[in-house]
XYZ file of C-alpha atoms in Angstrom:
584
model
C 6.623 2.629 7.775
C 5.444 0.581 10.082
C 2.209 -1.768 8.998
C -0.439 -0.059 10.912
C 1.131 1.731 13.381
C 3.657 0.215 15.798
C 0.916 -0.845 18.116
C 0.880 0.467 21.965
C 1.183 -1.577 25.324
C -2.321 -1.803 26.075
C -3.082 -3.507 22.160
C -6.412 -2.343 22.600
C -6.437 -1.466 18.761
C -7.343 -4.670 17.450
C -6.781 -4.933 13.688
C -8.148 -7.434 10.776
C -5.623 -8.912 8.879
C -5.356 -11.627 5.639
C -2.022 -13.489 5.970
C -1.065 -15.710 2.800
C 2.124 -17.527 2.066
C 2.972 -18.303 -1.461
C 1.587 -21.262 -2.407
C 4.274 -24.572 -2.881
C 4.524 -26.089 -5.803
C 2.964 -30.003 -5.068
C 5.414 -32.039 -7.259
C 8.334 -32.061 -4.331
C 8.899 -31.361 -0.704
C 9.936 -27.783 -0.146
C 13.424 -27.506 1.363
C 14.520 -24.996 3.686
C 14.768 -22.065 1.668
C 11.399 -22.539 0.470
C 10.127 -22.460 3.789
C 11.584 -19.709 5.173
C 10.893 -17.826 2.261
C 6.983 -17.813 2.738
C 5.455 -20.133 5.197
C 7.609 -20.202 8.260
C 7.705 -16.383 7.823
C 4.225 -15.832 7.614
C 3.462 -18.043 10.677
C 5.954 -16.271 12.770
C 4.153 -12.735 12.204
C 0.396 -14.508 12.399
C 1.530 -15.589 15.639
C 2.693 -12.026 16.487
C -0.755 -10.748 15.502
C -2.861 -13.472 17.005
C -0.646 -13.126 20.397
C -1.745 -8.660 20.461
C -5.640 -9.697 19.883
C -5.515 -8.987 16.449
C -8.541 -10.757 13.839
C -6.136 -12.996 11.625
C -7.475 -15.136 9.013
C -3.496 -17.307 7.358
C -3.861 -19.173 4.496
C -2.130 -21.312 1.740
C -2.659 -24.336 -0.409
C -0.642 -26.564 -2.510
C -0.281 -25.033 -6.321
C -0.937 -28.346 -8.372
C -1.526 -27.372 -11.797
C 0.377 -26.747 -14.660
C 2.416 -28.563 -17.541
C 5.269 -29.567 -14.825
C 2.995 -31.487 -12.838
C 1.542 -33.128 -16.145
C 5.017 -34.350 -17.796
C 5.927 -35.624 -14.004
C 2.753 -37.588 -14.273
C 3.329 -38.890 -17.800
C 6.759 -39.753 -16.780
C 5.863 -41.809 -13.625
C 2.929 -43.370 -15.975
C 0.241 -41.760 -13.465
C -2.597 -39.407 -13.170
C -1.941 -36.067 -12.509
C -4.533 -36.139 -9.746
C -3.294 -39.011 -8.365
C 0.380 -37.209 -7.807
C -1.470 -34.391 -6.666
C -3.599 -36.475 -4.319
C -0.718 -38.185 -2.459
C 1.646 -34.692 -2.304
C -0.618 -32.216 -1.009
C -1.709 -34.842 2.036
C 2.360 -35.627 2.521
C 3.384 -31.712 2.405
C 0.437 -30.509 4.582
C 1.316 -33.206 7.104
C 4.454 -31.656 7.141
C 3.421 -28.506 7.921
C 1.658 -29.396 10.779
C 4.850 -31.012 11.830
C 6.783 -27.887 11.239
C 3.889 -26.195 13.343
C 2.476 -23.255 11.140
C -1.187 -22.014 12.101
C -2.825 -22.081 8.916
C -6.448 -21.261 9.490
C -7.195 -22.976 6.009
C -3.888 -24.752 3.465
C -5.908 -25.955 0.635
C -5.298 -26.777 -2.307
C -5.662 -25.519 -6.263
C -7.796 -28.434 -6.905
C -10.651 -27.367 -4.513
C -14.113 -27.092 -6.322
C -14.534 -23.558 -4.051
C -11.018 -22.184 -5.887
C -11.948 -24.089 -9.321
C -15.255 -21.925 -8.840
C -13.950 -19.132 -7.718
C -11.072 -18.743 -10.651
C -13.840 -19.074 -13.315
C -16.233 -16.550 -12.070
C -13.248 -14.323 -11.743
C -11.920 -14.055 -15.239
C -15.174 -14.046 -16.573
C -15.755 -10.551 -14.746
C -12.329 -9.530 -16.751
C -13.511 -10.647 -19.080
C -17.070 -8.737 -19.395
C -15.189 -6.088 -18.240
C -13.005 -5.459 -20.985
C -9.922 -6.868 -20.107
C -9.506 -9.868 -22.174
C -8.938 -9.935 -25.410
C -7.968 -13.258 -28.480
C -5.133 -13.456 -30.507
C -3.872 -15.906 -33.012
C -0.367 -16.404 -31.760
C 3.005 -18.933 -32.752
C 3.672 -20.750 -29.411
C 6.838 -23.384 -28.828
C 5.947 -27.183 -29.823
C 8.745 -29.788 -29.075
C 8.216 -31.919 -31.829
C 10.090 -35.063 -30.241
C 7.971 -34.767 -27.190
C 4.668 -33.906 -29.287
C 3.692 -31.326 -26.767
C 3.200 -27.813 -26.346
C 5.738 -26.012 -24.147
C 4.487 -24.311 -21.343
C 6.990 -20.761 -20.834
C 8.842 -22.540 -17.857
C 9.646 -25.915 -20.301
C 11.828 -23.981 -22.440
C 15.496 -23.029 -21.091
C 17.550 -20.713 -22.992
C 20.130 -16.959 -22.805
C 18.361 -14.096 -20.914
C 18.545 -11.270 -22.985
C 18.435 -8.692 -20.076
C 21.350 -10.178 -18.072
C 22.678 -13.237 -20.353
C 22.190 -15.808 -17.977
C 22.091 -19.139 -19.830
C 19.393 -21.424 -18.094
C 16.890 -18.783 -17.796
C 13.336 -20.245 -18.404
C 10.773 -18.499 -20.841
C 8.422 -17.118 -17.861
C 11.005 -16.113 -15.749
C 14.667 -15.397 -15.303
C 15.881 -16.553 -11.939
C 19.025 -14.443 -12.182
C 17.807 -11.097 -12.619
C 14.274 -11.594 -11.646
C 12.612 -10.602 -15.203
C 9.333 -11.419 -16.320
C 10.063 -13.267 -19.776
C 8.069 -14.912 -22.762
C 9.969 -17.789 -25.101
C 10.327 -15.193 -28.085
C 12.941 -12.908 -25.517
C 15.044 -15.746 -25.070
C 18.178 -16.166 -26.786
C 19.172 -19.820 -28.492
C 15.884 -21.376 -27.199
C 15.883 -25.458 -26.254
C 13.179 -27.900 -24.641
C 13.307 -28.130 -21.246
C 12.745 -32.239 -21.425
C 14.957 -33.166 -24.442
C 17.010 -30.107 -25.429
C 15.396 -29.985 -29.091
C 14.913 -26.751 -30.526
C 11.592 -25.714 -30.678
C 8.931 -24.921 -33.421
C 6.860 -22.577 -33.303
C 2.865 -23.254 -33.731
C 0.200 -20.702 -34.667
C -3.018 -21.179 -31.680
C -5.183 -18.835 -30.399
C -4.914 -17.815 -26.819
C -6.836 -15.229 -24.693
C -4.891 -12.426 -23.161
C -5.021 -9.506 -20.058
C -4.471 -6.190 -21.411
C -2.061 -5.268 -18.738
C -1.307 -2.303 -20.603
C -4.540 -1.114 -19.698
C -4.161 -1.547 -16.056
C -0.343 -0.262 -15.915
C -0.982 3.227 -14.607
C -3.457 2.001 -11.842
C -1.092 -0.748 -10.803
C 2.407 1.699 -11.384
C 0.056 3.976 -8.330
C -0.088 1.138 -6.107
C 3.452 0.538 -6.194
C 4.469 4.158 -5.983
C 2.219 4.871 -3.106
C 3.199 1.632 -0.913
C 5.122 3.223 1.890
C 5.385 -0.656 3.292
C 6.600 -2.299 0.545
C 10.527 -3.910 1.454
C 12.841 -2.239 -0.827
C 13.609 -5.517 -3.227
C 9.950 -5.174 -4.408
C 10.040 -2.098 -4.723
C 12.773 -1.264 -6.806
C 12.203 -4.692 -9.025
C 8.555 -3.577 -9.757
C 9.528 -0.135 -10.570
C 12.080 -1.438 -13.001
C 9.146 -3.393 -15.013
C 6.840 -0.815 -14.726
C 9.362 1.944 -16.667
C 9.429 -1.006 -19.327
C 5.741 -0.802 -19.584
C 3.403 -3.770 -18.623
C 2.629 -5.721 -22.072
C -0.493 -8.202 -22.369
C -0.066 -11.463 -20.915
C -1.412 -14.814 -22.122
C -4.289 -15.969 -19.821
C -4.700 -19.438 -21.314
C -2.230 -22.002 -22.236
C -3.242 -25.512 -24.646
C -1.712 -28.039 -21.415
C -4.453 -30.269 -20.029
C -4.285 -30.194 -16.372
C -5.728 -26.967 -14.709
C -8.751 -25.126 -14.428
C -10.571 -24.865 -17.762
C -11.007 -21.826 -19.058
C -14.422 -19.779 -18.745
C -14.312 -18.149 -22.319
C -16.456 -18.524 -24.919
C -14.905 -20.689 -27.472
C -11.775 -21.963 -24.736
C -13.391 -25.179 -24.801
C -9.376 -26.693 -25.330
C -7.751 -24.074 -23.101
C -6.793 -24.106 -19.386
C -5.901 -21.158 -17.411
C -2.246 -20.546 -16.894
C -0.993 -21.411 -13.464
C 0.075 -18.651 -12.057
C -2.583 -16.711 -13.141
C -4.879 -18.805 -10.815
C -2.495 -19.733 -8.026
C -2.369 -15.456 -6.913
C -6.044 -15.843 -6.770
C -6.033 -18.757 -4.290
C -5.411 -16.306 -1.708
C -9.380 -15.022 -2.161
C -10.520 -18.764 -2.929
C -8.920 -19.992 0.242
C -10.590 -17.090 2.677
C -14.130 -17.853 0.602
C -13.560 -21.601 1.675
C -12.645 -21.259 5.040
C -15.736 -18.981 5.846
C -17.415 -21.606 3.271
C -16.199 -24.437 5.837
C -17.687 -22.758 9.113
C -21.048 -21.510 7.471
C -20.493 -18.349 7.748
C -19.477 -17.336 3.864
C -20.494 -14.045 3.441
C -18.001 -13.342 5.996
C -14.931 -13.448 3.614
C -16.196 -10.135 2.368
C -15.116 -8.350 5.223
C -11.623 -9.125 4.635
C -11.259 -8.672 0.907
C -13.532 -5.905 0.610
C -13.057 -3.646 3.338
C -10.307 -1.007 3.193
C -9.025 -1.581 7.189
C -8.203 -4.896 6.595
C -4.419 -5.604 5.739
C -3.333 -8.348 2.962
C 0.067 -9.231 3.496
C 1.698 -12.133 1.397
C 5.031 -14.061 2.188
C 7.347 -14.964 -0.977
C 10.929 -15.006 -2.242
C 12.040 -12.635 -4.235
C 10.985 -14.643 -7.733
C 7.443 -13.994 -6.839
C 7.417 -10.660 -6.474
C 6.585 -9.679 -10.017
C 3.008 -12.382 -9.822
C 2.142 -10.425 -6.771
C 3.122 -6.939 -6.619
C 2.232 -6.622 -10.169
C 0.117 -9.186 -11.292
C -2.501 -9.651 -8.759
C -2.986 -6.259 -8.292
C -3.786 -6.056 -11.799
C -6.280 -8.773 -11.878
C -7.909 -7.609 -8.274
C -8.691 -3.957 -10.362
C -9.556 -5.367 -13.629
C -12.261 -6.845 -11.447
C -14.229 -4.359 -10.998
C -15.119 -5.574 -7.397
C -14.006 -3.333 -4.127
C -11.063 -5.483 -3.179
C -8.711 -4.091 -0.946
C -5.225 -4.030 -2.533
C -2.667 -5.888 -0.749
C -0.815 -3.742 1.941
C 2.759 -5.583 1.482
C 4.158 -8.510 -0.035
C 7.033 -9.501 2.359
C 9.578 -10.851 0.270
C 12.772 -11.988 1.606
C 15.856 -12.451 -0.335
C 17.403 -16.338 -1.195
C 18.672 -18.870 1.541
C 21.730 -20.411 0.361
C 23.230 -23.494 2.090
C 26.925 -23.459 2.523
C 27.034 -20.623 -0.075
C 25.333 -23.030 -3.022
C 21.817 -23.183 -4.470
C 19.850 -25.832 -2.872
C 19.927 -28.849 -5.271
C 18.397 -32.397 -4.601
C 20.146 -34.219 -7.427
C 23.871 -32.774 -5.732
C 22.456 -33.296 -2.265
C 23.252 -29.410 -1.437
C 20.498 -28.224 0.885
C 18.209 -30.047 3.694
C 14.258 -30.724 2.865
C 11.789 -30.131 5.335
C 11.030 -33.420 6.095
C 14.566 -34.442 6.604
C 15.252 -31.600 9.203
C 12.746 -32.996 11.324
C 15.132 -36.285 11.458
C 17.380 -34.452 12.633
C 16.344 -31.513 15.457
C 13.558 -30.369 17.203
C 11.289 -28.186 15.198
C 11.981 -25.729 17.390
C 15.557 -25.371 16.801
C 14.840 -25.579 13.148
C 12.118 -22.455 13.537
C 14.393 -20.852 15.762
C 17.819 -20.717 13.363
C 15.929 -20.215 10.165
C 14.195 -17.093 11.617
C 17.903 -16.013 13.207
C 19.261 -16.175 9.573
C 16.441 -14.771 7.603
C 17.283 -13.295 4.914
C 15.739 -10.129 4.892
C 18.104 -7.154 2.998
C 20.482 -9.791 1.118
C 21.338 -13.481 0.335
C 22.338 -15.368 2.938
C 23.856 -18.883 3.975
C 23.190 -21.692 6.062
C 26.111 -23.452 7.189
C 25.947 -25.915 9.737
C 28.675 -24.250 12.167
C 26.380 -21.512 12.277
C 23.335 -23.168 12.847
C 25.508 -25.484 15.987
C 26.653 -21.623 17.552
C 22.981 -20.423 17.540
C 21.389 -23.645 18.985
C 24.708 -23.681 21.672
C 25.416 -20.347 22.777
C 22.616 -18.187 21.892
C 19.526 -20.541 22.461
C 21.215 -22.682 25.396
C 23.773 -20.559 27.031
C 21.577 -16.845 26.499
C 18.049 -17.984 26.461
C 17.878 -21.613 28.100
C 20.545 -20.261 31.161
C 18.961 -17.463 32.018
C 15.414 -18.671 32.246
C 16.676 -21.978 34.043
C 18.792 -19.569 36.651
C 15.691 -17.796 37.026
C 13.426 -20.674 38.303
C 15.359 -23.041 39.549
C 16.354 -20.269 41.937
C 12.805 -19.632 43.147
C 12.281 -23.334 43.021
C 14.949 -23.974 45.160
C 15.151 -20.807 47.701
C 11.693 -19.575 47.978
C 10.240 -23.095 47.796
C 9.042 -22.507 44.291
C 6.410 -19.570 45.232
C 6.979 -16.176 43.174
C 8.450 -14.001 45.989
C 7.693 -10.362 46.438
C 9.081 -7.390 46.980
C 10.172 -3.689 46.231
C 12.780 -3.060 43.210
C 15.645 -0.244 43.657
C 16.382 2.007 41.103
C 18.763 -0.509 39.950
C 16.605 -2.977 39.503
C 14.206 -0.647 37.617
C 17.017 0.137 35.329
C 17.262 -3.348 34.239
C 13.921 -3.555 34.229
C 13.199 -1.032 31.751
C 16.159 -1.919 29.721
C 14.815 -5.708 29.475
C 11.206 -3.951 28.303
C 12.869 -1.306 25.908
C 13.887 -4.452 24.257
C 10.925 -6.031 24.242
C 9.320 -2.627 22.593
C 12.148 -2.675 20.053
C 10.951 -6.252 18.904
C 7.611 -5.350 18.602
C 8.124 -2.509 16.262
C 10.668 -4.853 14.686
C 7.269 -7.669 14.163
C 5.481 -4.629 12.784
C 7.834 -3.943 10.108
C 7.888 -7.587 9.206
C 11.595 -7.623 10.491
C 11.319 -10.805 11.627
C 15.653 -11.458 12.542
C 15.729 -8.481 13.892
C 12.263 -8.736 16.179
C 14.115 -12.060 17.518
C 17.653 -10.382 17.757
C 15.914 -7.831 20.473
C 14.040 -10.716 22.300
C 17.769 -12.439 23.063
C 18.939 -9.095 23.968
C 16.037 -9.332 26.894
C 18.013 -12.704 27.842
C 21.316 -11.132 27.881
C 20.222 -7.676 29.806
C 18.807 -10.743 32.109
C 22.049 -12.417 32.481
C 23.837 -9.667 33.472
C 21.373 -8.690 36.115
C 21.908 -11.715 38.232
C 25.291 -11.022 37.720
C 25.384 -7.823 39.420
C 22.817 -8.171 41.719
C 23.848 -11.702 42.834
C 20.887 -12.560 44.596
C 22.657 -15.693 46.091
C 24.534 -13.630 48.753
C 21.801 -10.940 48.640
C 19.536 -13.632 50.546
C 22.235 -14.559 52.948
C 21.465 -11.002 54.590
C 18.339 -9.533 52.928
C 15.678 -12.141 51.932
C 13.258 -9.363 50.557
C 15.772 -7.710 48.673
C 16.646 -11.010 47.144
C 12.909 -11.835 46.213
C 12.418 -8.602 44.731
C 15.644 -9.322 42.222
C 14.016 -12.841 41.321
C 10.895 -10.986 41.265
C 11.973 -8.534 38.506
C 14.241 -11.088 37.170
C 10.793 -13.719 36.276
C 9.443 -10.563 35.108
C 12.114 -10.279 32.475
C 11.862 -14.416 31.790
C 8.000 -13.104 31.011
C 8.493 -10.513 28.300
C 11.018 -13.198 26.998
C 8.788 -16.062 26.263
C 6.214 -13.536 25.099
C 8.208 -12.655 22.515
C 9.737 -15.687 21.633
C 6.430 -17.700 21.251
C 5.945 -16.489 17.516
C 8.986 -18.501 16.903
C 8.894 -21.359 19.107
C 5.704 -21.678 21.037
C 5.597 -25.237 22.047
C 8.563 -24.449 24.399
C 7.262 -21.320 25.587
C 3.933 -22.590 26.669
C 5.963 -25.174 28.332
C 8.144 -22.718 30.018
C 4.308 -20.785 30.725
C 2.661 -23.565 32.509
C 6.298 -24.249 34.280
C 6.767 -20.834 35.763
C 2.769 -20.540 36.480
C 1.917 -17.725 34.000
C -1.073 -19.470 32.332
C -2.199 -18.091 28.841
C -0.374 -14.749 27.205
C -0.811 -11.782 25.550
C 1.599 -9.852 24.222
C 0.413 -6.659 26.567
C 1.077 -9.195 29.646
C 5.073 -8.701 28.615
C 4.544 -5.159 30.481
C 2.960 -7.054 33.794
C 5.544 -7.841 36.496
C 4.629 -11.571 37.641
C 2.132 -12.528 40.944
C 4.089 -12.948 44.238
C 2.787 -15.919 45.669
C 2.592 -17.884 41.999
C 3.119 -21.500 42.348
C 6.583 -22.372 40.082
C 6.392 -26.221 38.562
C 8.682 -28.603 38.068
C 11.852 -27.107 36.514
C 12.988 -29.110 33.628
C 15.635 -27.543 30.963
C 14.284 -26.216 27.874
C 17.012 -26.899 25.435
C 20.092 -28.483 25.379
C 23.144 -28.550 23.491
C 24.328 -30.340 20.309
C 27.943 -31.503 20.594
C 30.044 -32.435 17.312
C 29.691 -36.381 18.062
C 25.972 -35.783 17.609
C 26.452 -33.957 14.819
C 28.263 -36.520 13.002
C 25.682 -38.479 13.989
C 22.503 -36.339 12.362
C 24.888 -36.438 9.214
C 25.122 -40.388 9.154
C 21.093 -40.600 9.925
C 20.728 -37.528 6.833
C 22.254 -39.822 4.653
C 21.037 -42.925 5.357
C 16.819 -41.075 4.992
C 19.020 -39.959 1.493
C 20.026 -43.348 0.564
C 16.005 -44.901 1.195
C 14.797 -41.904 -0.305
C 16.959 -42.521 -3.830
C 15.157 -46.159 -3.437
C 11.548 -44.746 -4.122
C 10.489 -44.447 -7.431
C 7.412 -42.198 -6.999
C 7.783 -39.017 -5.270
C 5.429 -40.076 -2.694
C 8.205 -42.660 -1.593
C 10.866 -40.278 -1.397
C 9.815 -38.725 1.729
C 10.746 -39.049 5.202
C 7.787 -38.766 7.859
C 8.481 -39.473 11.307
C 6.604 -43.075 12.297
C 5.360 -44.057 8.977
């Protein structure tokens, strides 16, 4: 089902919309899997949105809390905050490098979410939703500290994968809890655990399972891997989950007599979704306005996550946003793709399998980056980056396609009509291109609406293509030898074409579509302008190439320069230091 209808070519309709990407975890630079698994993504369809004159408010923040962050700390011999501090500023940097629109990235550490989380669960709550319970939880006694459900490793008992962690197995996807787990060890030492007797506050999921199992049911826009995973928990009945957890760093916990308990991470981290809207409205003094996005049933919430996070948002936050009691609207999808492989391995920094963000930007434009990851998506089933791939897109489909056709294009106006958009009246040949070209273009945008992000782009070449084959036939190079006007109409409908092109390209790559904009004298788009045929008598700029090809001696080259950033990387000692940023 398409997410509010598949639009129309005037986009008068002009629809509110909360974008959120899952929030990274601060202790590392995300690599590339991470990226396009949630924040690229979402960018690319806020674009889309943004570019039909739709209301879009993105955001995101860095996810700091939680016993992880606290042992990294204590193992580097510094303050939490202070590794919190000195990530979040390095990983939203970044971002802006990478260019994603956020509207607000924040952080879990802001007073307004800190605020926001306790006022929250305090409405579960008074609303019946929480209850105590004395309870054994895992203590490492070598490392004197409580284990959190991540720090303990051990046999799923659903699919008998052996390093599944005690929240979560990463095999099959299931929600866990230390007891489930079969031959249980630390995560830090490999001890065995013991288990302690503490009291911990709980949500009564089970409460809140037949509400939640009608969400799921009734979400005609769900993609089918959340579906069908959610459904599977749901038959195996929701079962209370511990709120609070006895770790240190986080957000204290509102309950009366939690004076020693924080809440659990991920139980705040869904929520920073609502804390970063409040702060964003907060931050232009309007803040009342945040209501009209979480409260009112035309808006759309859409998150961006892998696969693992489907069960904390399909499920979980659902469940919190009812046990509320407040008139939030529930989310509309959660776009989850499925995992990006590299060469056909799990990305691993230790084995140096995989490429971080902030290496890629070392070694290729952004734009070719944005441009292959959203190519390779992957949307219905695992897929793999592998560097020959990633050289053919760049070379044949973004140089020889896309960059040829829209060069051939204006440098042939440039050169033969003195670089002024001719005129002239298309044949019913050229209107059969023509319409092929836009059919495209109308296939990608019901292809954005879907959140079918390859396959919006894989329409959008196909414009390029239908393009190239034009001239071709047409061959307006000996058409002006006899017929000038005929030829100007051809290069008329031909810049036409190079206009729905961009339009739908500039999700994905904008800086070189504005480029190509002000080049070709379009000025500002909309994505109802792809339907427009071009002004005669335009002024074309200076013609410069838009891309360019990588050849293999270059390649070896990027793969010298990876490894050397590698090699001064493995020199810092503090995360902070193992991070490439361009001029720093």
């Amino acid at each position: 089902m398409p997410i509010g209808g598949s639009g129309d070519q005037t986009g008068n309709a002009r629809r509110r919309w909360v974008i959120g990407s899952a929030w990274p975890y601060i202790y590392a630079v995300p690599h590339l899997g991470n990226l396009i698994g949630s924040v690229l993504s979402a960018d690319v369809f806020a674009r889309y949105l943004r570019l039909r004159g739709d209301d879009v408010v993105f955001v995101s923040g860095s996810d700091e809390h939680g016993t992880p962050i606290e042992v990294e700390a204590l193992q580097l011999g510094v303050k939490p905050r202070e590794l919190t501090d000195r990530m979040h500023e390095i990983v939203k940097r970044l971002f802006e490098l990478w260019e994603i629109s956020f509207d607000n990235y924040t952080r879990t550490e802001s007073p307004v979410h800190r605020e926001f989380v306790k006022e929250f669960f305090m409405k579960l709550y008074n609303n019946g939703y929480v209850f105590t319970k004395e309870d054994e939880v895992p203590y490492c006694p070598k490392d004197r500290i409580y284990l959190p459900d991540r720090f303990i490793i051990g046999t799923c008992p659903y699919c008998g994968y052996d390093k599944a962690r005690g929240d979560q197995c990463e095999n099959c996807g299931r929600l866990l809890e230390p007891r489930l787990l079969i031959n249980p060890r630390c995560a830090i030492c490999g001890s065995k655990p013991i288990w302690v007797k503490t009291r911990h506050w709980y949500l009564d999921l089970t409460k809140l399972e037949d509400r939640v199992r009608k969400y799921v049911e009734e979400n005609t826009a769900l993609p089918e891997n959340a579906k069908q995973m959610s459904l599977g928990m749901l038959k195996e009945g929701l079962r209370p989950r511990a709120i609070t957890r006895d770790n240190k760093w986080g957000i204290e916990a509102p309950f009366p007599g939690a004076n020693d308990k924080t809440i659990y991470v991920w139980f705040e981290a869904v929520l920073g979704y609502v804390s970063a809207t409040i702060e964003y409205f907060r931050n232009k003094g309007n803040e009342d306005e945040w209501r009209k996005y979480w409260f009112n049933p035309d808006t759309r919430v859409v998150f961006f996550v892998g696969k693992d996070n489907i069960p904390f948002h399909v499920i979980l936050l659902p469940a919190m946003l009812i046990a509320s009691g407040d008139p939030y609207v529930m989310p509309y999808t959660t776009a989850s793709t499925e995992y990006l492989l590299f060469e056909g391995k799990k990305f691993s920094k230790s084995q140096r399998i995989g490429i971080w963000i902030d290496e890629a930007l070392a070694l290729m434009p952004v734009d070719y980056w944005r441009f292959i990851l959203i190519y390779q998506r992957p949307e219905g089933r695992d897929t793999s980056f592998a560097w020959h791939q990633a050289l053919e897109v760049i070379n044949s489909i973004l140089n020889d396609v896309i960059g040829n056709f829209i060069h051939r294009v204006l440098t042939f106006i440039s050169t033969r009509f003195n670089g002024e958009v001719p005129n002239g009246s298309l044949r019913d040949i050229d209107i059969k291109y023509r319409d092929e070209a836009l059919n495209h273009f109308k296939s990608s945008e019901e292809h954005y609406e879907r959140i079918e992000l390859r396959d919006a782009l894989m329409e959008i070449v196909e414009i390029a293509r239908v393009g190239n084959r034009y001239l071709n036939e047409r061959q307006p190079w000996e058409l002006i030898k006899s017929n000038r006007d005929e030829a100007g109409a051809v290069m008329l409908n031909a810049l036409h074409m190079v206009k729905a092109l961009s339009i739908g390209l500039w999700p994905v790559m904008p800086k070189p579509m504005e480029d190509l904009w002000a080049m070709a004298g379009f000025g500002k788009l909309t994505w109802k302008d792809a339907y427009e045929p071009p002004k005669p008598g335009t002024r074309i700029g200076e013609v410069k190439p838009l891309f360019r090809k990588i050849s293999y001696d270059e390649f070896k080259a990027m793969m010298r320069k990876l490894n050397e950033i590698r090699d001064a990387k493995d020199k810092g000692r503090y995360p902070w230091e193992q991070v490439f940023l361009p001029n720093q």
